Amino acid sequence: MLKVIKSFSRKILQALFGRKDNIRLGFYGPPNAGKTSLANRICKDWTGEEIGAVSKIPHETRHVQFKEKVEIKYKGKKLTFKLVDTPGIATKIDYEDFLRYGLRKNVAKKRAKEATQGIIDSIKWLDDMDAVIVVLDSAENPYSQVNITIMGNMAARKIPVLIVGNKIDLRKADVKKIESTFPEYEVIGISARDGTNMDEFYEALFRLTKKI
Amino acid sequence: MKKAVNRKLRGLSLQVLTYSEIKELSIVERVKKILSLVLGNKIVLLHGRLRPEEEARLIEDTMAMVDHIKDFKGIELAVIEPDLRKEGMLTKVKYGIARRLVGDSSALTVIGPASIIKEIKRDPKKIELLLG
């Protein structure tokens, strides 16, 4: 309830003074889609620092990570964001899946325990977002129940969303498949790893903020 | 290995949950009811679909349980519903009215324990054990 009141009063202030300052921009999606890689790319572009570590092992991000006052400039305009990088959302966590990556059993179990709490935190943070970037792996099938649940929750909360199809540098990448799965949303294909299409991403991000 | 799979699937059953059974329940109660069935090794066939907020709550509560219940790895969730994108306006309106009157009964939501679904995926023939 308190969150709703805070969010409402913030929107009133924004409407009165016309300022969108420190926009809370969330990075959501399934595990290993590249949420932290994208957040890192943005942070490095505009602050010179990274937000968190990345890994091939799923659930590397197990705590919500922040970067305050990230000032992004595009075509003479300037916006300040608070980047909120969230753990990947999943319906199941099995420590045995981590063993395949060479983790020891006790390390894998600890990782699984932290990952479950991370998912709970990701969902709780949804109510605090002004806008959200949903990051999907464009080489994976976008039609998964987790993705549908994520998008459904954004729509139910009326949060403006931009879908990013990451990893377009991969041979199997198919951004059109994401577009046809979620036709009502804007989709931008990028590679957070090598920075491909980041200009188009920033342009889309500024368009997204107009919906707040 | 085969014996282990058989042992895991033994005692598993399908539970049909009609929309009217959960219609009057709050989000918390709905999720609690579904999870109690799943924790009892049941695959739940829910007539209708959960709202996005309910799906999110289901994931939250599932994760809290993964952390506290031994050998519980989570759930598999799938919604099967008619694809109305290519249907005409009349059909869409018909579904819309039905949804308002009796809830989203055109969909079927399947929710099951992740470890069991994993075993079935590994060897689909094992589903015969459930139906036999």
GROMACS .gro file of C-alpha atoms in nm:
model
  344
    1MET     CA    1   0.000   0.000   0.000
    2LEU     CA    2   0.283   0.235   0.096
    3LYS     CA    3   0.452   0.159  -0.237
    4VAL     CA    4   0.135   0.253  -0.427
    5ILE     CA    5   0.109   0.586  -0.240
    6LYS     CA    6   0.479   0.661  -0.300
    7SER     CA    7   0.449   0.576  -0.669
    8PHE     CA    8   0.131   0.786  -0.701
    9SER     CA    9   0.282   1.092  -0.530
   10ARG     CA   10   0.596   1.061  -0.748
   11LYS     CA   11   0.380   1.060  -1.060
   12ILE     CA   12   0.189   1.367  -0.935
   13LEU     CA   13   0.516   1.554  -0.878
   14GLN     CA   14   0.636   1.454  -1.223
   15ALA     CA   15   0.313   1.576  -1.378
   16LEU     CA   16   0.330   1.908  -1.189
   17PHE     CA   17   0.693   1.990  -1.260
   18GLY     CA   18   0.732   1.803  -1.588
   19ARG     CA   19   1.059   1.645  -1.474
   20LYS     CA   20   1.153   1.286  -1.517
   21ASP     CA   21   1.453   1.268  -1.293
   22ASN     CA   22   1.628   0.955  -1.181
   23ILE     CA   23   1.390   0.729  -1.375
   24ARG     CA   24   1.388   0.383  -1.220
   25LEU     CA   25   1.469   0.156  -1.511
   26GLY     CA   26   1.444  -0.216  -1.439
   27PHE     CA   27   1.615  -0.496  -1.630
   28TYR     CA   28   1.396  -0.805  -1.626
   29GLY     CA   29   1.395  -1.139  -1.803
   30PRO     CA   30   1.479  -1.506  -1.775
   31PRO     CA   31   1.822  -1.616  -1.645
   32ASN     CA   32   2.122  -1.585  -1.879
   33ALA     CA   33   1.954  -1.352  -2.128
   34GLY     CA   34   2.215  -1.081  -2.071
   35LYS     CA   35   2.044  -0.836  -1.835
   36THR     CA   36   2.364  -0.757  -1.646
   37SER     CA   37   2.566  -0.748  -1.969
   38LEU     CA   38   2.333  -0.480  -2.106
   39ALA     CA   39   2.326  -0.287  -1.776
   40ASN     CA   40   2.707  -0.306  -1.772
   41ARG     CA   41   2.728  -0.180  -2.132
   42ILE     CA   42   2.507   0.121  -2.045
   43CYS     CA   43   2.697   0.193  -1.723
   44LYS     CA   44   3.034   0.171  -1.900
   45ASP     CA   45   2.910   0.395  -2.182
   46TRP     CA   46   2.794   0.669  -1.944
   47THR     CA   47   2.974   0.628  -1.610
   48GLY     CA   48   3.282   0.422  -1.697
   49GLU     CA   49   3.192   0.165  -1.428
   50GLU     CA   50   3.011  -0.169  -1.436
   51ILE     CA   51   2.707  -0.270  -1.231
   52GLY     CA   52   2.783  -0.640  -1.169
   53ALA     CA   53   2.962  -0.959  -1.268
   54VAL     CA   54   2.853  -1.177  -1.561
   55SER     CA   55   2.897  -1.550  -1.612
   56LYS     CA   56   2.795  -1.837  -1.840
   57ILE     CA   57   2.650  -2.011  -1.534
   58PRO     CA   58   2.281  -1.923  -1.493
   59HIS     CA   59   2.173  -1.712  -1.194
   60GLU     CA   60   2.500  -1.520  -1.168
   61THR     CA   61   2.296  -1.220  -1.052
   62ARG     CA   62   2.125  -1.331  -0.731
   63HIS     CA   63   2.072  -0.992  -0.570
   64VAL     CA   64   1.907  -0.681  -0.709
   65GLN     CA   65   2.188  -0.444  -0.817
   66PHE     CA   66   2.166  -0.067  -0.861
   67LYS     CA   67   2.350   0.213  -1.032
   68GLU     CA   68   2.230   0.557  -0.927
   69LYS     CA   69   2.232   0.873  -1.136
   70VAL     CA   70   2.328   0.733  -1.475
   71GLU     CA   71   2.305   1.033  -1.707
   72ILE     CA   72   2.235   0.940  -2.069
   73LYS     CA   73   2.252   1.193  -2.350
   74TYR     CA   74   2.091   1.143  -2.686
   75LYS     CA   75   2.052   1.400  -2.967
   76GLY     CA   76   2.089   1.696  -2.731
   77LYS     CA   77   1.850   1.555  -2.470
   78LYS     CA   78   1.956   1.434  -2.129
   79LEU     CA   79   1.788   1.191  -1.889
   80THR     CA   80   1.900   1.055  -1.554
   81PHE     CA   81   1.827   0.695  -1.464
   82LYS     CA   82   1.854   0.470  -1.165
   83LEU     CA   83   1.938   0.133  -1.321
   84VAL     CA   84   1.794  -0.166  -1.138
   85ASP     CA   85   1.942  -0.496  -1.255
   86THR     CA   86   1.734  -0.790  -1.128
   87PRO     CA   87   1.801  -1.164  -1.095
   88GLY     CA   88   1.653  -1.376  -1.376
   89ILE     CA   89   1.302  -1.506  -1.315
   90ALA     CA   90   1.239  -1.883  -1.326
   91THR     CA   91   0.980  -2.126  -1.192
   92LYS     CA   92   1.232  -2.385  -1.084
   93ILE     CA   93   1.582  -2.397  -0.936
   94ASP     CA   94   1.778  -2.720  -0.921
   95TYR     CA   95   2.127  -2.707  -0.774
   96GLU     CA   96   2.215  -3.014  -0.987
   97ASP     CA   97   2.192  -2.794  -1.298
   98PHE     CA   98   2.489  -2.591  -1.164
   99LEU     CA   99   2.702  -2.903  -1.115
  100ARG     CA  100   2.727  -2.932  -1.495
  101TYR     CA  101   2.928  -2.610  -1.492
  102GLY     CA  102   3.185  -2.765  -1.261
  103LEU     CA  103   3.063  -2.611  -0.935
  104ARG     CA  104   3.113  -2.810  -0.615
  105LYS     CA  105   2.796  -2.946  -0.456
  106ASN     CA  106   2.800  -2.710  -0.157
  107VAL     CA  107   2.869  -2.409  -0.383
  108ALA     CA  108   2.587  -2.516  -0.618
  109LYS     CA  109   2.345  -2.556  -0.326
  110LYS     CA  110   2.437  -2.212  -0.192
  111ARG     CA  111   2.389  -2.064  -0.540
  112ALA     CA  112   2.045  -2.229  -0.569
  113LYS     CA  113   1.939  -2.096  -0.228
  114GLU     CA  114   2.047  -1.742  -0.317
  115ALA     CA  115   1.882  -1.767  -0.659
  116THR     CA  116   1.541  -1.850  -0.509
  117GLN     CA  117   1.557  -1.540  -0.289
  118GLY     CA  118   1.674  -1.338  -0.589
  119ILE     CA  119   1.365  -1.436  -0.787
  120ILE     CA  120   1.138  -1.333  -0.499
  121ASP     CA  121   1.317  -0.996  -0.479
  122SER     CA  122   1.287  -0.942  -0.858
  123ILE     CA  123   0.911  -0.985  -0.841
  124LYS     CA  124   0.877  -0.761  -0.535
  125TRP     CA  125   1.073  -0.484  -0.710
  126LEU     CA  126   0.829  -0.477  -1.003
  127ASP     CA  127   0.601  -0.232  -0.823
  128ASP     CA  128   0.887   0.020  -0.794
  129MET     CA  129   0.974   0.049  -1.163
  130ASP     CA  130   0.899   0.351  -1.383
  131ALA     CA  131   0.994   0.161  -1.700
  132VAL     CA  132   1.136  -0.181  -1.777
  133ILE     CA  133   1.372  -0.331  -2.031
  134VAL     CA  134   1.282  -0.696  -2.080
  135VAL     CA  135   1.596  -0.870  -2.198
  136LEU     CA  136   1.551  -1.191  -2.396
  137ASP     CA  137   1.810  -1.417  -2.556
  138SER     CA  138   1.731  -1.385  -2.928
  139ALA     CA  139   1.883  -1.729  -2.992
  140GLU     CA  140   1.626  -1.894  -2.761
  141ASN     CA  141   1.255  -1.957  -2.815
  142PRO     CA  142   1.080  -1.646  -2.676
  143TYR     CA  143   0.748  -1.829  -2.632
  144SER     CA  144   0.805  -1.950  -2.279
  145GLN     CA  145   0.565  -1.932  -1.988
  146VAL     CA  146   0.812  -1.728  -1.780
  147ASN     CA  147   0.839  -1.465  -2.056
  148ILE     CA  148   0.461  -1.455  -2.093
  149THR     CA  149   0.421  -1.416  -1.715
  150ILE     CA  150   0.678  -1.134  -1.709
  151MET     CA  151   0.508  -0.948  -1.995
  152GLY     CA  152   0.163  -1.006  -1.844
  153ASN     CA  153   0.276  -0.852  -1.516
  154MET     CA  154   0.418  -0.546  -1.690
  155ALA     CA  155   0.087  -0.496  -1.871
  156ALA     CA  156  -0.117  -0.550  -1.552
  157ARG     CA  157   0.094  -0.287  -1.371
  158LYS     CA  158   0.087  -0.054  -1.675
  159ILE     CA  159   0.469  -0.033  -1.679
  160PRO     CA  160   0.613   0.091  -2.011
  161VAL     CA  161   0.825  -0.187  -2.164
  162LEU     CA  162   1.094  -0.212  -2.427
  163ILE     CA  163   1.195  -0.564  -2.530
  164VAL     CA  164   1.559  -0.618  -2.610
  165GLY     CA  165   1.655  -0.923  -2.815
  166ASN     CA  166   2.012  -0.969  -2.696
  167LYS     CA  167   2.291  -1.182  -2.843
  168ILE     CA  168   2.224  -1.097  -3.209
  169ASP     CA  169   2.591  -1.181  -3.268
  170LEU     CA  170   2.495  -1.550  -3.234
  171ARG     CA  171   2.424  -1.748  -3.552
  172LYS     CA  172   2.088  -1.877  -3.421
  173ALA     CA  173   1.963  -1.530  -3.323
  174ASP     CA  174   1.613  -1.452  -3.450
  175VAL     CA  175   1.475  -1.114  -3.342
  176LYS     CA  176   1.173  -1.149  -3.575
  177LYS     CA  177   1.056  -1.444  -3.367
  178ILE     CA  178   1.046  -1.220  -3.058
  179GLU     CA  179   0.857  -0.955  -3.258
  180SER     CA  180   0.595  -1.207  -3.367
  181THR     CA  181   0.560  -1.347  -3.014
  182PHE     CA  182   0.503  -1.002  -2.860
  183PRO     CA  183   0.363  -0.796  -3.151
  184GLU     CA  184   0.228  -0.519  -2.929
  185TYR     CA  185   0.576  -0.422  -2.802
  186GLU     CA  186   0.877  -0.252  -2.959
  187VAL     CA  187   1.169  -0.494  -2.997
  188ILE     CA  188   1.530  -0.390  -3.049
  189GLY     CA  189   1.795  -0.645  -3.143
  190ILE     CA  190   2.135  -0.580  -2.988
  191SER     CA  191   2.454  -0.747  -2.879
  192ALA     CA  192   2.544  -0.627  -2.530
  193ARG     CA  193   2.873  -0.813  -2.566
  194ASP     CA  194   3.006  -0.624  -2.869
  195GLY     CA  195   2.782  -0.316  -2.853
  196THR     CA  196   2.600  -0.372  -3.184
  197ASN     CA  197   2.288  -0.153  -3.229
  198MET     CA  198   2.334   0.040  -2.903
  199ASP     CA  199   2.248   0.368  -3.080
  200GLU     CA  200   1.910   0.223  -3.181
  201PHE     CA  201   1.868   0.102  -2.824
  202TYR     CA  202   1.925   0.450  -2.675
  203GLU     CA  203   1.685   0.601  -2.929
  204ALA     CA  204   1.419   0.345  -2.827
  205LEU     CA  205   1.494   0.408  -2.458
  206PHE     CA  206   1.422   0.780  -2.497
  207ARG     CA  207   1.098   0.694  -2.680
  208LEU     CA  208   1.008   0.463  -2.391
  209THR     CA  209   1.049   0.737  -2.131
  210LYS     CA  210   0.779   0.939  -2.307
  211LYS     CA  211   0.530   0.671  -2.198
  212ILE     CA  212   0.605   0.719  -1.825
  213MET     CA  213   1.815  -4.570  -1.368
  214LYS     CA  214   1.485  -4.699  -1.499
  215LYS     CA  215   1.389  -4.815  -1.152
  216ALA     CA  216   1.468  -4.474  -1.008
  217VAL     CA  217   1.240  -4.306  -1.263
  218ASN     CA  218   0.958  -4.549  -1.187
  219ARG     CA  219   0.998  -4.486  -0.817
  220LYS     CA  220   0.985  -4.110  -0.868
  221LEU     CA  221   0.663  -4.128  -1.068
  222ARG     CA  222   0.485  -4.371  -0.842
  223GLY     CA  223   0.192  -4.215  -0.659
  224LEU     CA  224   0.169  -3.922  -0.899
  225SER     CA  225  -0.177  -3.826  -1.013
  226LEU     CA  226  -0.360  -3.564  -1.212
  227GLN     CA  227  -0.595  -3.331  -1.030
  228VAL     CA  228  -0.856  -3.135  -1.218
  229LEU     CA  229  -0.940  -2.800  -1.060
  230THR     CA  230  -1.248  -2.632  -1.199
  231TYR     CA  231  -1.278  -2.256  -1.220
  232SER     CA  232  -1.574  -2.260  -0.977
  233GLU     CA  233  -1.356  -2.427  -0.712
  234ILE     CA  234  -1.120  -2.130  -0.696
  235LYS     CA  235  -1.352  -1.852  -0.810
  236GLU     CA  236  -1.426  -1.722  -0.461
  237LEU     CA  237  -1.071  -1.760  -0.328
  238SER     CA  238  -0.827  -1.472  -0.277
  239ILE     CA  239  -0.491  -1.470  -0.463
  240VAL     CA  240  -0.313  -1.607  -0.155
  241GLU     CA  241  -0.569  -1.886  -0.110
  242ARG     CA  242  -0.565  -1.983  -0.479
  243VAL     CA  243  -0.187  -2.009  -0.484
  244LYS     CA  244  -0.187  -2.197  -0.154
  245LYS     CA  245  -0.441  -2.448  -0.287
  246ILE     CA  246  -0.244  -2.507  -0.609
  247LEU     CA  247   0.089  -2.543  -0.428
  248SER     CA  248  -0.051  -2.783  -0.170
  249LEU     CA  249  -0.165  -3.009  -0.457
  250VAL     CA  250   0.171  -2.980  -0.637
  251LEU     CA  251   0.358  -3.058  -0.314
  252GLY     CA  252   0.140  -3.369  -0.290
  253ASN     CA  253   0.302  -3.479  -0.621
  254LYS     CA  254  -0.007  -3.392  -0.824
  255ILE     CA  255  -0.013  -3.239  -1.170
  256VAL     CA  256  -0.286  -2.978  -1.153
  257LEU     CA  257  -0.511  -2.920  -1.454
  258LEU     CA  258  -0.676  -2.587  -1.388
  259HIS     CA  259  -0.979  -2.505  -1.598
  260GLY     CA  260  -0.906  -2.143  -1.693
  261ARG     CA  261  -0.593  -1.938  -1.634
  262LEU     CA  262  -0.444  -1.740  -1.351
  263ARG     CA  263  -0.412  -1.364  -1.376
  264PRO     CA  264  -0.053  -1.236  -1.432
  265GLU     CA  265  -0.035  -1.116  -1.068
  266GLU     CA  266  -0.141  -1.463  -0.954
  267GLU     CA  267   0.124  -1.626  -1.172
  268ALA     CA  268   0.385  -1.393  -1.019
  269ARG     CA  269   0.262  -1.478  -0.669
  270LEU     CA  270   0.273  -1.848  -0.756
  271ILE     CA  271   0.639  -1.811  -0.860
  272GLU     CA  272   0.721  -1.614  -0.544
  273ASP     CA  273   0.559  -1.869  -0.312
  274THR     CA  274   0.714  -2.156  -0.508
  275MET     CA  275   1.061  -2.008  -0.461
  276ALA     CA  276   1.001  -1.962  -0.089
  277MET     CA  277   0.913  -2.332  -0.070
  278VAL     CA  278   1.212  -2.448  -0.278
  279ASP     CA  279   1.421  -2.289  -0.009
  280HIS     CA  280   1.242  -2.470   0.273
  281ILE     CA  281   1.117  -2.806   0.147
  282LYS     CA  282   1.373  -3.078   0.084
  283ASP     CA  283   1.382  -3.216  -0.275
  284PHE     CA  284   1.129  -2.961  -0.402
  285LYS     CA  285   1.287  -2.792  -0.706
  286GLY     CA  286   0.998  -2.576  -0.818
  287ILE     CA  287   0.716  -2.601  -1.069
  288GLU     CA  288   0.651  -2.626  -1.439
  289LEU     CA  289   0.373  -2.400  -1.557
  290ALA     CA  290   0.205  -2.404  -1.897
  291VAL     CA  291  -0.109  -2.237  -2.026
  292ILE     CA  292  -0.287  -2.395  -2.320
  293GLU     CA  293  -0.535  -2.163  -2.483
  294PRO     CA  294  -0.693  -2.112  -2.825
  295ASP     CA  295  -0.496  -1.882  -3.053
  296LEU     CA  296  -0.747  -1.609  -3.138
  297ARG     CA  297  -0.509  -1.397  -3.343
  298LYS     CA  298  -0.634  -1.541  -3.672
  299GLU     CA  299  -1.000  -1.565  -3.567
  300GLY     CA  300  -1.268  -1.325  -3.687
  301MET     CA  301  -1.413  -1.043  -3.481
  302LEU     CA  302  -1.730  -1.242  -3.399
  303THR     CA  303  -1.532  -1.528  -3.244
  304LYS     CA  304  -1.318  -1.285  -3.045
  305VAL     CA  305  -1.630  -1.109  -2.912
  306LYS     CA  306  -1.785  -1.448  -2.825
  307TYR     CA  307  -1.476  -1.546  -2.623
  308GLY     CA  308  -1.470  -1.201  -2.461
  309ILE     CA  309  -1.829  -1.231  -2.341
  310ALA     CA  310  -1.774  -1.586  -2.215
  311ARG     CA  311  -1.463  -1.472  -2.029
  312ARG     CA  312  -1.659  -1.196  -1.854
  313LEU     CA  313  -1.945  -1.428  -1.762
  314VAL     CA  314  -1.767  -1.741  -1.646
  315GLY     CA  315  -1.401  -1.641  -1.626
  316ASP     CA  316  -1.126  -1.746  -1.865
  317SER     CA  317  -1.253  -2.098  -1.912
  318SER     CA  318  -1.124  -2.140  -2.268
  319ALA     CA  319  -0.773  -2.194  -2.132
  320LEU     CA  320  -0.622  -2.488  -1.949
  321THR     CA  321  -0.338  -2.429  -1.706
  322VAL     CA  322  -0.108  -2.718  -1.627
  323ILE     CA  323   0.103  -2.689  -1.312
  324GLY     CA  324   0.324  -2.969  -1.189
  325PRO     CA  325   0.629  -3.040  -0.975
  326ALA     CA  326   0.942  -2.956  -1.181
  327SER     CA  327   1.125  -3.276  -1.087
  328ILE     CA  328   0.838  -3.495  -1.210
  329ILE     CA  329   0.794  -3.304  -1.536
  330LYS     CA  330   1.170  -3.335  -1.591
  331GLU     CA  331   1.142  -3.712  -1.563
  332ILE     CA  332   0.847  -3.723  -1.803
  333LYS     CA  333   1.034  -3.504  -2.052
  334ARG     CA  334   1.334  -3.735  -2.025
  335ASP     CA  335   1.116  -4.037  -2.106
  336PRO     CA  336   0.764  -3.944  -2.230
  337LYS     CA  337   0.662  -4.311  -2.222
  338LYS     CA  338   0.648  -4.280  -1.843
  339ILE     CA  339   0.330  -4.076  -1.879
  340GLU     CA  340   0.162  -4.413  -1.944
  341LEU     CA  341   0.231  -4.491  -1.581
  342LEU     CA  342   0.017  -4.197  -1.481
  343LEU     CA  343  -0.271  -4.288  -1.705
  344GLY     CA  344  -0.253  -4.664  -1.657
   0.00000   0.00000   0.00000
